[in-house]
């Protein structure tokens, strides 16, 4: 199956023109929440005007589950929320192209929502209800299970007063080139006043695309993207270089690396332990 990528932020007319030229089996939209309904409705309408209304339109992206019925009403063939297993989507697309899968249309919203709930429950092994009330947590000990704001397990925030006593932190988005370059930039930000609550440094370090996707820098798939729009990290030693000369106990560190964030959190904790830091009660 050939995939034709038009690029980001493509207007609907460009998508329709590409469809007329390439005659695709399906059209896939990856959209941000907020524009998805209008984008799908406009696209489906324009396709029909050009005699291409039979091309299935599939939708993914940051879409709330409750908006899927509206997307189907707008003319989408199917839609998926974030976190849907890739293999599930691929299997559906293959069946749809081969004519083995009937598209979801208006009137099947409840079936679609039911399927989403089914795979969510299967993936997490947690049974899901349509809605929840106070009775569902009546057996919880509030202090033991939820605690107070600023206290473990921090379900109500990491500070007792939250944002009533101090302004939102502004964390400069940074991360570039090799770890050495990112370290230089991070130290510069701190020296220039990049600090937040309690005069503690605030850093928001982003990684390059291969790192975010779990590829090593020498992987063939990473060839053209290493150290671009973010810094490259392949091991804990790279992370040590990034934080060289910075006091980890005086840093608010944010790591917007999505699926790999847990790995970087583990590296961060590992660096702290190497420096002799210990978890505080």
PDB file of C-alpha atoms in Angstrom:
ATOM      1  CA  UNK A   1       0.000   0.000   0.000  1.00  0.00           C
ATOM      2  CA  UNK A   2       1.470   3.349  -1.055  1.00  0.00           C
ATOM      3  CA  UNK A   3       1.222   6.285   1.349  1.00  0.00           C
ATOM      4  CA  UNK A   4       1.227   9.859   0.055  1.00  0.00           C
ATOM      5  CA  UNK A   5       2.070  12.411   2.768  1.00  0.00           C
ATOM      6  CA  UNK A   6       0.962  15.953   1.973  1.00  0.00           C
ATOM      7  CA  UNK A   7       2.583  17.563   5.003  1.00  0.00           C
ATOM      8  CA  UNK A   8       1.294  19.453   8.029  1.00  0.00           C
ATOM      9  CA  UNK A   9      -1.333  22.209   8.104  1.00  0.00           C
ATOM     10  CA  UNK A  10      -2.698  21.385   4.664  1.00  0.00           C
ATOM     11  CA  UNK A  11      -5.878  23.311   3.723  1.00  0.00           C
ATOM     12  CA  UNK A  12      -8.920  21.349   2.594  1.00  0.00           C
ATOM     13  CA  UNK A  13      -8.650  22.489  -1.071  1.00  0.00           C
ATOM     14  CA  UNK A  14      -5.101  21.102  -1.245  1.00  0.00           C
ATOM     15  CA  UNK A  15      -6.291  17.744   0.112  1.00  0.00           C
ATOM     16  CA  UNK A  16      -9.173  17.614  -2.367  1.00  0.00           C
ATOM     17  CA  UNK A  17      -6.896  18.508  -5.290  1.00  0.00           C
ATOM     18  CA  UNK A  18      -4.415  15.813  -4.261  1.00  0.00           C
ATOM     19  CA  UNK A  19      -7.253  13.287  -4.053  1.00  0.00           C
ATOM     20  CA  UNK A  20      -8.385  14.184  -7.573  1.00  0.00           C
ATOM     21  CA  UNK A  21      -4.854  13.760  -8.891  1.00  0.00           C
ATOM     22  CA  UNK A  22      -3.770  10.642  -6.989  1.00  0.00           C
ATOM     23  CA  UNK A  23      -7.125   8.782  -6.756  1.00  0.00           C
ATOM     24  CA  UNK A  24      -6.410   7.334  -3.279  1.00  0.00           C
ATOM     25  CA  UNK A  25      -8.153   4.369  -1.682  1.00  0.00           C
ATOM     26  CA  UNK A  26      -8.584   6.327   1.552  1.00  0.00           C
ATOM     27  CA  UNK A  27      -7.893   9.784   2.989  1.00  0.00           C
ATOM     28  CA  UNK A  28      -6.451  10.053   6.484  1.00  0.00           C
ATOM     29  CA  UNK A  29      -6.656  13.252   8.519  1.00  0.00           C
ATOM     30  CA  UNK A  30      -4.569  13.830  11.636  1.00  0.00           C
ATOM     31  CA  UNK A  31      -6.145  16.829  13.323  1.00  0.00           C
ATOM     32  CA  UNK A  32      -6.005  18.869  16.517  1.00  0.00           C
ATOM     33  CA  UNK A  33      -9.005  18.984  18.788  1.00  0.00           C
ATOM     34  CA  UNK A  34     -11.011  22.115  18.061  1.00  0.00           C
ATOM     35  CA  UNK A  35     -10.839  22.055  14.264  1.00  0.00           C
ATOM     36  CA  UNK A  36     -11.629  18.399  13.630  1.00  0.00           C
ATOM     37  CA  UNK A  37     -15.397  18.719  13.174  1.00  0.00           C
ATOM     38  CA  UNK A  38     -15.266  21.643  10.742  1.00  0.00           C
ATOM     39  CA  UNK A  39     -12.330  20.130   8.848  1.00  0.00           C
ATOM     40  CA  UNK A  40     -14.076  16.791   8.310  1.00  0.00           C
ATOM     41  CA  UNK A  41     -17.405  18.341   7.385  1.00  0.00           C
ATOM     42  CA  UNK A  42     -15.781  20.675   4.851  1.00  0.00           C
ATOM     43  CA  UNK A  43     -13.591  17.942   3.372  1.00  0.00           C
ATOM     44  CA  UNK A  44     -16.458  15.471   2.923  1.00  0.00           C
ATOM     45  CA  UNK A  45     -18.623  18.183   1.360  1.00  0.00           C
ATOM     46  CA  UNK A  46     -15.905  19.215  -1.113  1.00  0.00           C
ATOM     47  CA  UNK A  47     -15.173  15.598  -2.045  1.00  0.00           C
ATOM     48  CA  UNK A  48     -18.841  15.052  -2.880  1.00  0.00           C
ATOM     49  CA  UNK A  49     -18.891  18.180  -5.040  1.00  0.00           C
ATOM     50  CA  UNK A  50     -15.951  16.803  -7.035  1.00  0.00           C
ATOM     51  CA  UNK A  51     -17.539  13.380  -7.447  1.00  0.00           C
ATOM     52  CA  UNK A  52     -15.255  11.679  -4.908  1.00  0.00           C
ATOM     53  CA  UNK A  53     -17.728  11.179  -2.095  1.00  0.00           C
ATOM     54  CA  UNK A  54     -17.086   7.435  -2.038  1.00  0.00           C
ATOM     55  CA  UNK A  55     -13.483   7.840  -0.786  1.00  0.00           C
ATOM     56  CA  UNK A  56     -13.380   6.809   2.895  1.00  0.00           C
ATOM     57  CA  UNK A  57     -12.208   9.573   5.251  1.00  0.00           C
ATOM     58  CA  UNK A  58     -10.447   8.312   8.383  1.00  0.00           C
ATOM     59  CA  UNK A  59      -9.620  10.635  11.260  1.00  0.00           C
ATOM     60  CA  UNK A  60      -7.070  10.510  14.080  1.00  0.00           C
ATOM     61  CA  UNK A  61      -5.251  12.953  16.332  1.00  0.00           C
ATOM     62  CA  UNK A  62      -6.097  14.691  19.594  1.00  0.00           C
ATOM     63  CA  UNK A  63      -9.790  13.897  19.428  1.00  0.00           C
ATOM     64  CA  UNK A  64     -11.965  13.529  22.561  1.00  0.00           C
ATOM     65  CA  UNK A  65     -13.893  10.268  22.697  1.00  0.00           C
ATOM     66  CA  UNK A  66     -17.212  12.089  23.029  1.00  0.00           C
ATOM     67  CA  UNK A  67     -16.653  13.853  19.690  1.00  0.00           C
ATOM     68  CA  UNK A  68     -16.482  10.671  17.617  1.00  0.00           C
ATOM     69  CA  UNK A  69     -20.279  10.478  17.072  1.00  0.00           C
ATOM     70  CA  UNK A  70     -20.223  14.039  15.690  1.00  0.00           C
ATOM     71  CA  UNK A  71     -17.340  13.158  13.371  1.00  0.00           C
ATOM     72  CA  UNK A  72     -19.337  10.233  12.018  1.00  0.00           C
ATOM     73  CA  UNK A  73     -22.343  12.488  11.475  1.00  0.00           C
ATOM     74  CA  UNK A  74     -20.065  14.939   9.655  1.00  0.00           C
ATOM     75  CA  UNK A  75     -19.183  12.186   7.189  1.00  0.00           C
ATOM     76  CA  UNK A  76     -16.050  10.548   8.577  1.00  0.00           C
ATOM     77  CA  UNK A  77     -15.858   6.849   7.798  1.00  0.00           C
ATOM     78  CA  UNK A  78     -14.191   6.107  11.115  1.00  0.00           C
ATOM     79  CA  UNK A  79     -12.216   7.913  13.808  1.00  0.00           C
ATOM     80  CA  UNK A  80      -9.824   7.015  16.613  1.00  0.00           C
ATOM     81  CA  UNK A  81      -8.854   8.690  19.853  1.00  0.00           C
ATOM     82  CA  UNK A  82      -5.233   8.996  21.083  1.00  0.00           C
ATOM     83  CA  UNK A  83      -3.849   5.747  22.426  1.00  0.00           C
ATOM     84  CA  UNK A  84      -5.661   3.452  20.014  1.00  0.00           C
ATOM     85  CA  UNK A  85      -3.316   0.511  19.274  1.00  0.00           C
ATOM     86  CA  UNK A  86      -1.627   0.976  15.903  1.00  0.00           C
ATOM     87  CA  UNK A  87      -2.191  -2.645  14.942  1.00  0.00           C
ATOM     88  CA  UNK A  88      -5.938  -2.179  15.399  1.00  0.00           C
ATOM     89  CA  UNK A  89      -5.987   0.782  13.015  1.00  0.00           C
ATOM     90  CA  UNK A  90      -3.764  -0.956  10.444  1.00  0.00           C
ATOM     91  CA  UNK A  91      -5.960  -4.062  10.476  1.00  0.00           C
ATOM     92  CA  UNK A  92      -9.058  -1.933   9.952  1.00  0.00           C
ATOM     93  CA  UNK A  93      -7.477  -0.033   7.037  1.00  0.00           C
ATOM     94  CA  UNK A  94      -6.413  -3.255   5.307  1.00  0.00           C
ATOM     95  CA  UNK A  95      -9.906  -4.701   5.617  1.00  0.00           C
ATOM     96  CA  UNK A  96     -11.494  -1.457   4.445  1.00  0.00           C
ATOM     97  CA  UNK A  97      -9.298  -1.271   1.339  1.00  0.00           C
ATOM     98  CA  UNK A  98     -10.050  -4.913   0.517  1.00  0.00           C
ATOM     99  CA  UNK A  99     -13.767  -4.318   0.967  1.00  0.00           C
ATOM    100  CA  UNK A 100     -13.986  -6.624   3.983  1.00  0.00           C
ATOM    101  CA  UNK A 101     -14.891  -3.919   6.498  1.00  0.00           C
ATOM    102  CA  UNK A 102     -18.108  -1.944   6.305  1.00  0.00           C
ATOM    103  CA  UNK A 103     -17.583   1.738   7.155  1.00  0.00           C
ATOM    104  CA  UNK A 104     -19.307   3.219  10.191  1.00  0.00           C
ATOM    105  CA  UNK A 105     -22.002   5.685   9.255  1.00  0.00           C
ATOM    106  CA  UNK A 106     -24.665   7.750  10.943  1.00  0.00           C
ATOM    107  CA  UNK A 107     -26.751   5.618  13.254  1.00  0.00           C
ATOM    108  CA  UNK A 108     -23.865   3.442  14.434  1.00  0.00           C
ATOM    109  CA  UNK A 109     -22.407   5.887  16.954  1.00  0.00           C
ATOM    110  CA  UNK A 110     -23.224   3.706  19.941  1.00  0.00           C
ATOM    111  CA  UNK A 111     -21.522   0.730  18.295  1.00  0.00           C
ATOM    112  CA  UNK A 112     -18.387   2.805  17.704  1.00  0.00           C
ATOM    113  CA  UNK A 113     -18.280   4.148  21.262  1.00  0.00           C
ATOM    114  CA  UNK A 114     -18.851   0.634  22.553  1.00  0.00           C
ATOM    115  CA  UNK A 115     -15.870  -0.633  20.585  1.00  0.00           C
ATOM    116  CA  UNK A 116     -13.642   2.131  21.966  1.00  0.00           C
ATOM    117  CA  UNK A 117     -14.641   1.193  25.506  1.00  0.00           C
ATOM    118  CA  UNK A 118     -14.052  -2.468  24.761  1.00  0.00           C
ATOM    119  CA  UNK A 119     -10.437  -2.060  23.659  1.00  0.00           C
ATOM    120  CA  UNK A 120      -9.703   0.411  26.454  1.00  0.00           C
ATOM    121  CA  UNK A 121     -10.914  -2.125  29.002  1.00  0.00           C
ATOM    122  CA  UNK A 122      -8.973  -4.920  27.306  1.00  0.00           C
ATOM    123  CA  UNK A 123      -5.782  -2.850  27.132  1.00  0.00           C
ATOM    124  CA  UNK A 124      -5.832  -1.751  30.794  1.00  0.00           C
ATOM    125  CA  UNK A 125      -7.576  -4.820  32.245  1.00  0.00           C
ATOM    126  CA  UNK A 126      -9.800  -2.364  34.111  1.00  0.00           C
ATOM    127  CA  UNK A 127     -13.587  -2.664  33.638  1.00  0.00           C
ATOM    128  CA  UNK A 128     -15.101   0.627  32.463  1.00  0.00           C
ATOM    129  CA  UNK A 129     -18.467   2.133  33.293  1.00  0.00           C
ATOM    130  CA  UNK A 130     -20.384   4.652  31.224  1.00  0.00           C
ATOM    131  CA  UNK A 131     -20.192   7.183  34.073  1.00  0.00           C
ATOM    132  CA  UNK A 132     -19.079   7.326  37.697  1.00  0.00           C
ATOM    133  CA  UNK A 133     -20.547   8.806  40.895  1.00  0.00           C
ATOM    134  CA  UNK A 134     -19.455   9.286  44.508  1.00  0.00           C
ATOM    135  CA  UNK A 135     -20.694   5.765  45.248  1.00  0.00           C
ATOM    136  CA  UNK A 136     -17.845   4.347  43.156  1.00  0.00           C
ATOM    137  CA  UNK A 137     -15.281   5.746  45.617  1.00  0.00           C
ATOM    138  CA  UNK A 138     -17.282   5.346  48.805  1.00  0.00           C
ATOM    139  CA  UNK A 139     -14.890   2.669  50.057  1.00  0.00           C
ATOM    140  CA  UNK A 140     -11.815   4.888  49.697  1.00  0.00           C
ATOM    141  CA  UNK A 141     -10.079   6.428  52.675  1.00  0.00           C
ATOM    142  CA  UNK A 142      -9.733  10.041  51.543  1.00  0.00           C
ATOM    143  CA  UNK A 143      -6.607  10.837  53.561  1.00  0.00           C
ATOM    144  CA  UNK A 144      -4.915   7.535  52.778  1.00  0.00           C
ATOM    145  CA  UNK A 145      -5.822   7.241  49.089  1.00  0.00           C
ATOM    146  CA  UNK A 146      -6.026  10.887  48.024  1.00  0.00           C
ATOM    147  CA  UNK A 147      -4.374  12.835  50.847  1.00  0.00           C
ATOM    148  CA  UNK A 148      -4.241  16.628  50.953  1.00  0.00           C
ATOM    149  CA  UNK A 149      -2.792  19.063  48.426  1.00  0.00           C
ATOM    150  CA  UNK A 150       0.989  19.106  48.686  1.00  0.00           C
ATOM    151  CA  UNK A 151       1.169  15.668  50.301  1.00  0.00           C
ATOM    152  CA  UNK A 152       1.907  12.196  48.922  1.00  0.00           C
ATOM    153  CA  UNK A 153       0.568  10.706  46.635  1.00  0.00           C
ATOM    154  CA  UNK A 154       0.017  14.222  45.205  1.00  0.00           C
ATOM    155  CA  UNK A 155      -3.327  13.445  43.593  1.00  0.00           C
ATOM    156  CA  UNK A 156      -4.459  16.970  44.544  1.00  0.00           C
ATOM    157  CA  UNK A 157      -1.335  18.803  43.425  1.00  0.00           C
ATOM    158  CA  UNK A 158       2.283  19.009  44.538  1.00  0.00           C
ATOM    159  CA  UNK A 159       1.808  22.277  46.480  1.00  0.00           C
ATOM    160  CA  UNK A 160      -0.585  22.953  49.321  1.00  0.00           C
ATOM    161  CA  UNK A 161      -1.722  26.317  47.961  1.00  0.00           C
ATOM    162  CA  UNK A 162      -1.367  25.353  44.302  1.00  0.00           C
ATOM    163  CA  UNK A 163      -1.403  28.559  42.202  1.00  0.00           C
ATOM    164  CA  UNK A 164      -2.962  30.867  44.770  1.00  0.00           C
ATOM    165  CA  UNK A 165       0.409  31.935  46.178  1.00  0.00           C
ATOM    166  CA  UNK A 166       2.568  32.139  43.058  1.00  0.00           C
ATOM    167  CA  UNK A 167       2.315  32.672  39.334  1.00  0.00           C
ATOM    168  CA  UNK A 168       2.433  29.992  36.675  1.00  0.00           C
ATOM    169  CA  UNK A 169       5.977  28.961  35.877  1.00  0.00           C
ATOM    170  CA  UNK A 170       7.387  29.985  32.513  1.00  0.00           C
ATOM    171  CA  UNK A 171       9.674  27.175  31.360  1.00  0.00           C
ATOM    172  CA  UNK A 172      11.799  28.107  28.361  1.00  0.00           C
ATOM    173  CA  UNK A 173      11.451  25.458  25.659  1.00  0.00           C
ATOM    174  CA  UNK A 174      14.963  24.345  24.761  1.00  0.00           C
ATOM    175  CA  UNK A 175      16.972  21.440  23.403  1.00  0.00           C
ATOM    176  CA  UNK A 176      19.243  21.468  20.377  1.00  0.00           C
ATOM    177  CA  UNK A 177      22.070  19.595  18.716  1.00  0.00           C
ATOM    178  CA  UNK A 178      24.252  17.391  20.875  1.00  0.00           C
ATOM    179  CA  UNK A 179      23.931  17.066  24.669  1.00  0.00           C
ATOM    180  CA  UNK A 180      26.892  19.430  25.115  1.00  0.00           C
ATOM    181  CA  UNK A 181      25.077  22.174  23.205  1.00  0.00           C
ATOM    182  CA  UNK A 182      21.882  21.664  25.171  1.00  0.00           C
ATOM    183  CA  UNK A 183      23.840  21.834  28.434  1.00  0.00           C
ATOM    184  CA  UNK A 184      25.369  25.124  27.338  1.00  0.00           C
ATOM    185  CA  UNK A 185      21.929  26.524  26.505  1.00  0.00           C
ATOM    186  CA  UNK A 186      20.357  25.218  29.735  1.00  0.00           C
ATOM    187  CA  UNK A 187      23.048  26.807  31.879  1.00  0.00           C
ATOM    188  CA  UNK A 188      22.653  30.063  29.967  1.00  0.00           C
ATOM    189  CA  UNK A 189      18.892  30.060  30.622  1.00  0.00           C
ATOM    190  CA  UNK A 190      19.461  29.560  34.352  1.00  0.00           C
ATOM    191  CA  UNK A 191      22.144  32.259  34.472  1.00  0.00           C
ATOM    192  CA  UNK A 192      19.805  34.698  32.711  1.00  0.00           C
ATOM    193  CA  UNK A 193      17.060  34.239  35.297  1.00  0.00           C
ATOM    194  CA  UNK A 194      15.178  31.181  34.106  1.00  0.00           C
ATOM    195  CA  UNK A 195      13.808  30.412  37.552  1.00  0.00           C
ATOM    196  CA  UNK A 196      10.466  29.849  39.200  1.00  0.00           C
ATOM    197  CA  UNK A 197       9.025  29.261  42.664  1.00  0.00           C
ATOM    198  CA  UNK A 198      11.614  29.567  45.416  1.00  0.00           C
ATOM    199  CA  UNK A 199      14.222  30.872  42.957  1.00  0.00           C
ATOM    200  CA  UNK A 200      14.582  27.321  41.613  1.00  0.00           C
ATOM    201  CA  UNK A 201      15.728  26.835  38.004  1.00  0.00           C
ATOM    202  CA  UNK A 202      13.058  25.750  35.510  1.00  0.00           C
ATOM    203  CA  UNK A 203      14.013  23.779  32.400  1.00  0.00           C
ATOM    204  CA  UNK A 204      11.861  22.367  29.618  1.00  0.00           C
ATOM    205  CA  UNK A 205      14.198  20.181  27.553  1.00  0.00           C
ATOM    206  CA  UNK A 206      12.976  18.648  24.312  1.00  0.00           C
ATOM    207  CA  UNK A 207      14.613  15.801  22.396  1.00  0.00           C
ATOM    208  CA  UNK A 208      14.978  15.188  18.684  1.00  0.00           C
ATOM    209  CA  UNK A 209      12.446  13.074  16.816  1.00  0.00           C
ATOM    210  CA  UNK A 210      14.470   9.811  16.802  1.00  0.00           C
ATOM    211  CA  UNK A 211      14.956  10.068  20.562  1.00  0.00           C
ATOM    212  CA  UNK A 212      11.256  10.714  21.119  1.00  0.00           C
ATOM    213  CA  UNK A 213      10.415   7.631  19.048  1.00  0.00           C
ATOM    214  CA  UNK A 214      12.947   5.387  20.800  1.00  0.00           C
ATOM    215  CA  UNK A 215      15.545   5.171  18.013  1.00  0.00           C
ATOM    216  CA  UNK A 216      19.295   5.337  18.605  1.00  0.00           C
ATOM    217  CA  UNK A 217      21.091   8.088  16.729  1.00  0.00           C
ATOM    218  CA  UNK A 218      22.875   5.543  14.513  1.00  0.00           C
ATOM    219  CA  UNK A 219      19.648   3.793  13.471  1.00  0.00           C
ATOM    220  CA  UNK A 220      18.933   3.972   9.712  1.00  0.00           C
ATOM    221  CA  UNK A 221      15.497   5.434  10.446  1.00  0.00           C
ATOM    222  CA  UNK A 222      17.112   8.366  12.286  1.00  0.00           C
ATOM    223  CA  UNK A 223      19.545   9.326   9.543  1.00  0.00           C
ATOM    224  CA  UNK A 224      18.100  12.716   8.601  1.00  0.00           C
ATOM    225  CA  UNK A 225      16.629  13.793  11.937  1.00  0.00           C
ATOM    226  CA  UNK A 226      19.401  13.378  14.516  1.00  0.00           C
ATOM    227  CA  UNK A 227      19.890  16.493  16.680  1.00  0.00           C
ATOM    228  CA  UNK A 228      17.242  18.456  14.771  1.00  0.00           C
ATOM    229  CA  UNK A 229      14.473  20.362  16.599  1.00  0.00           C
ATOM    230  CA  UNK A 230      15.745  18.861  19.839  1.00  0.00           C
ATOM    231  CA  UNK A 231      18.741  17.200  21.412  1.00  0.00           C
ATOM    232  CA  UNK A 232      19.842  13.611  20.829  1.00  0.00           C
ATOM    233  CA  UNK A 233      19.943  11.250  23.816  1.00  0.00           C
ATOM    234  CA  UNK A 234      20.971   7.605  23.483  1.00  0.00           C
ATOM    235  CA  UNK A 235      22.031   6.700  27.024  1.00  0.00           C
ATOM    236  CA  UNK A 236      22.240   7.940  30.594  1.00  0.00           C
ATOM    237  CA  UNK A 237      25.690   9.384  29.908  1.00  0.00           C
ATOM    238  CA  UNK A 238      24.105  11.781  27.406  1.00  0.00           C
ATOM    239  CA  UNK A 239      21.666  12.890  30.085  1.00  0.00           C
ATOM    240  CA  UNK A 240      24.558  13.420  32.485  1.00  0.00           C
ATOM    241  CA  UNK A 241      26.158  15.767  29.970  1.00  0.00           C
ATOM    242  CA  UNK A 242      22.918  17.749  29.624  1.00  0.00           C
ATOM    243  CA  UNK A 243      22.738  18.354  33.383  1.00  0.00           C
ATOM    244  CA  UNK A 244      26.443  18.832  33.977  1.00  0.00           C
ATOM    245  CA  UNK A 245      27.018  21.810  36.275  1.00  0.00           C
ATOM    246  CA  UNK A 246      23.342  21.988  37.262  1.00  0.00           C
ATOM    247  CA  UNK A 247      22.065  21.182  40.756  1.00  0.00           C
ATOM    248  CA  UNK A 248      19.305  18.593  40.312  1.00  0.00           C
ATOM    249  CA  UNK A 249      17.872  19.451  43.718  1.00  0.00           C
ATOM    250  CA  UNK A 250      17.348  23.040  42.550  1.00  0.00           C
ATOM    251  CA  UNK A 251      15.645  22.342  39.210  1.00  0.00           C
ATOM    252  CA  UNK A 252      12.082  22.004  38.010  1.00  0.00           C
ATOM    253  CA  UNK A 253      12.646  19.738  35.017  1.00  0.00           C
ATOM    254  CA  UNK A 254      10.033  19.079  32.359  1.00  0.00           C
ATOM    255  CA  UNK A 255      10.549  16.430  29.662  1.00  0.00           C
ATOM    256  CA  UNK A 256       8.037  16.693  26.769  1.00  0.00           C
ATOM    257  CA  UNK A 257       9.155  13.460  25.104  1.00  0.00           C
ATOM    258  CA  UNK A 258       5.802  11.706  25.056  1.00  0.00           C
ATOM    259  CA  UNK A 259       6.126   7.912  24.806  1.00  0.00           C
ATOM    260  CA  UNK A 260       9.764   7.970  25.961  1.00  0.00           C
ATOM    261  CA  UNK A 261       9.217  10.211  28.989  1.00  0.00           C
ATOM    262  CA  UNK A 262       9.351   7.284  31.420  1.00  0.00           C
ATOM    263  CA  UNK A 263      12.783   6.320  30.104  1.00  0.00           C
ATOM    264  CA  UNK A 264      14.092   9.851  30.617  1.00  0.00           C
ATOM    265  CA  UNK A 265      12.554  10.000  34.064  1.00  0.00           C
ATOM    266  CA  UNK A 266      14.461   6.811  34.926  1.00  0.00           C
ATOM    267  CA  UNK A 267      17.684   8.338  33.560  1.00  0.00           C
ATOM    268  CA  UNK A 268      17.073  11.509  35.578  1.00  0.00           C
ATOM    269  CA  UNK A 269      16.619   9.503  38.771  1.00  0.00           C
ATOM    270  CA  UNK A 270      19.719   7.473  37.881  1.00  0.00           C
ATOM    271  CA  UNK A 271      21.790  10.645  37.528  1.00  0.00           C
ATOM    272  CA  UNK A 272      20.530  11.910  40.881  1.00  0.00           C
ATOM    273  CA  UNK A 273      21.551   8.642  42.544  1.00  0.00           C
ATOM    274  CA  UNK A 274      24.985   8.771  40.938  1.00  0.00           C
ATOM    275  CA  UNK A 275      25.396  12.223  42.442  1.00  0.00           C
ATOM    276  CA  UNK A 276      24.449  10.942  45.861  1.00  0.00           C
ATOM    277  CA  UNK A 277      20.902  12.288  46.048  1.00  0.00           C
ATOM    278  CA  UNK A 278      18.405  10.159  47.936  1.00  0.00           C
ATOM    279  CA  UNK A 279      14.637  10.131  47.844  1.00  0.00           C
ATOM    280  CA  UNK A 280      13.218  12.304  50.578  1.00  0.00           C
ATOM    281  CA  UNK A 281      10.231  11.331  52.679  1.00  0.00           C
TER     282      UNK A 281
END
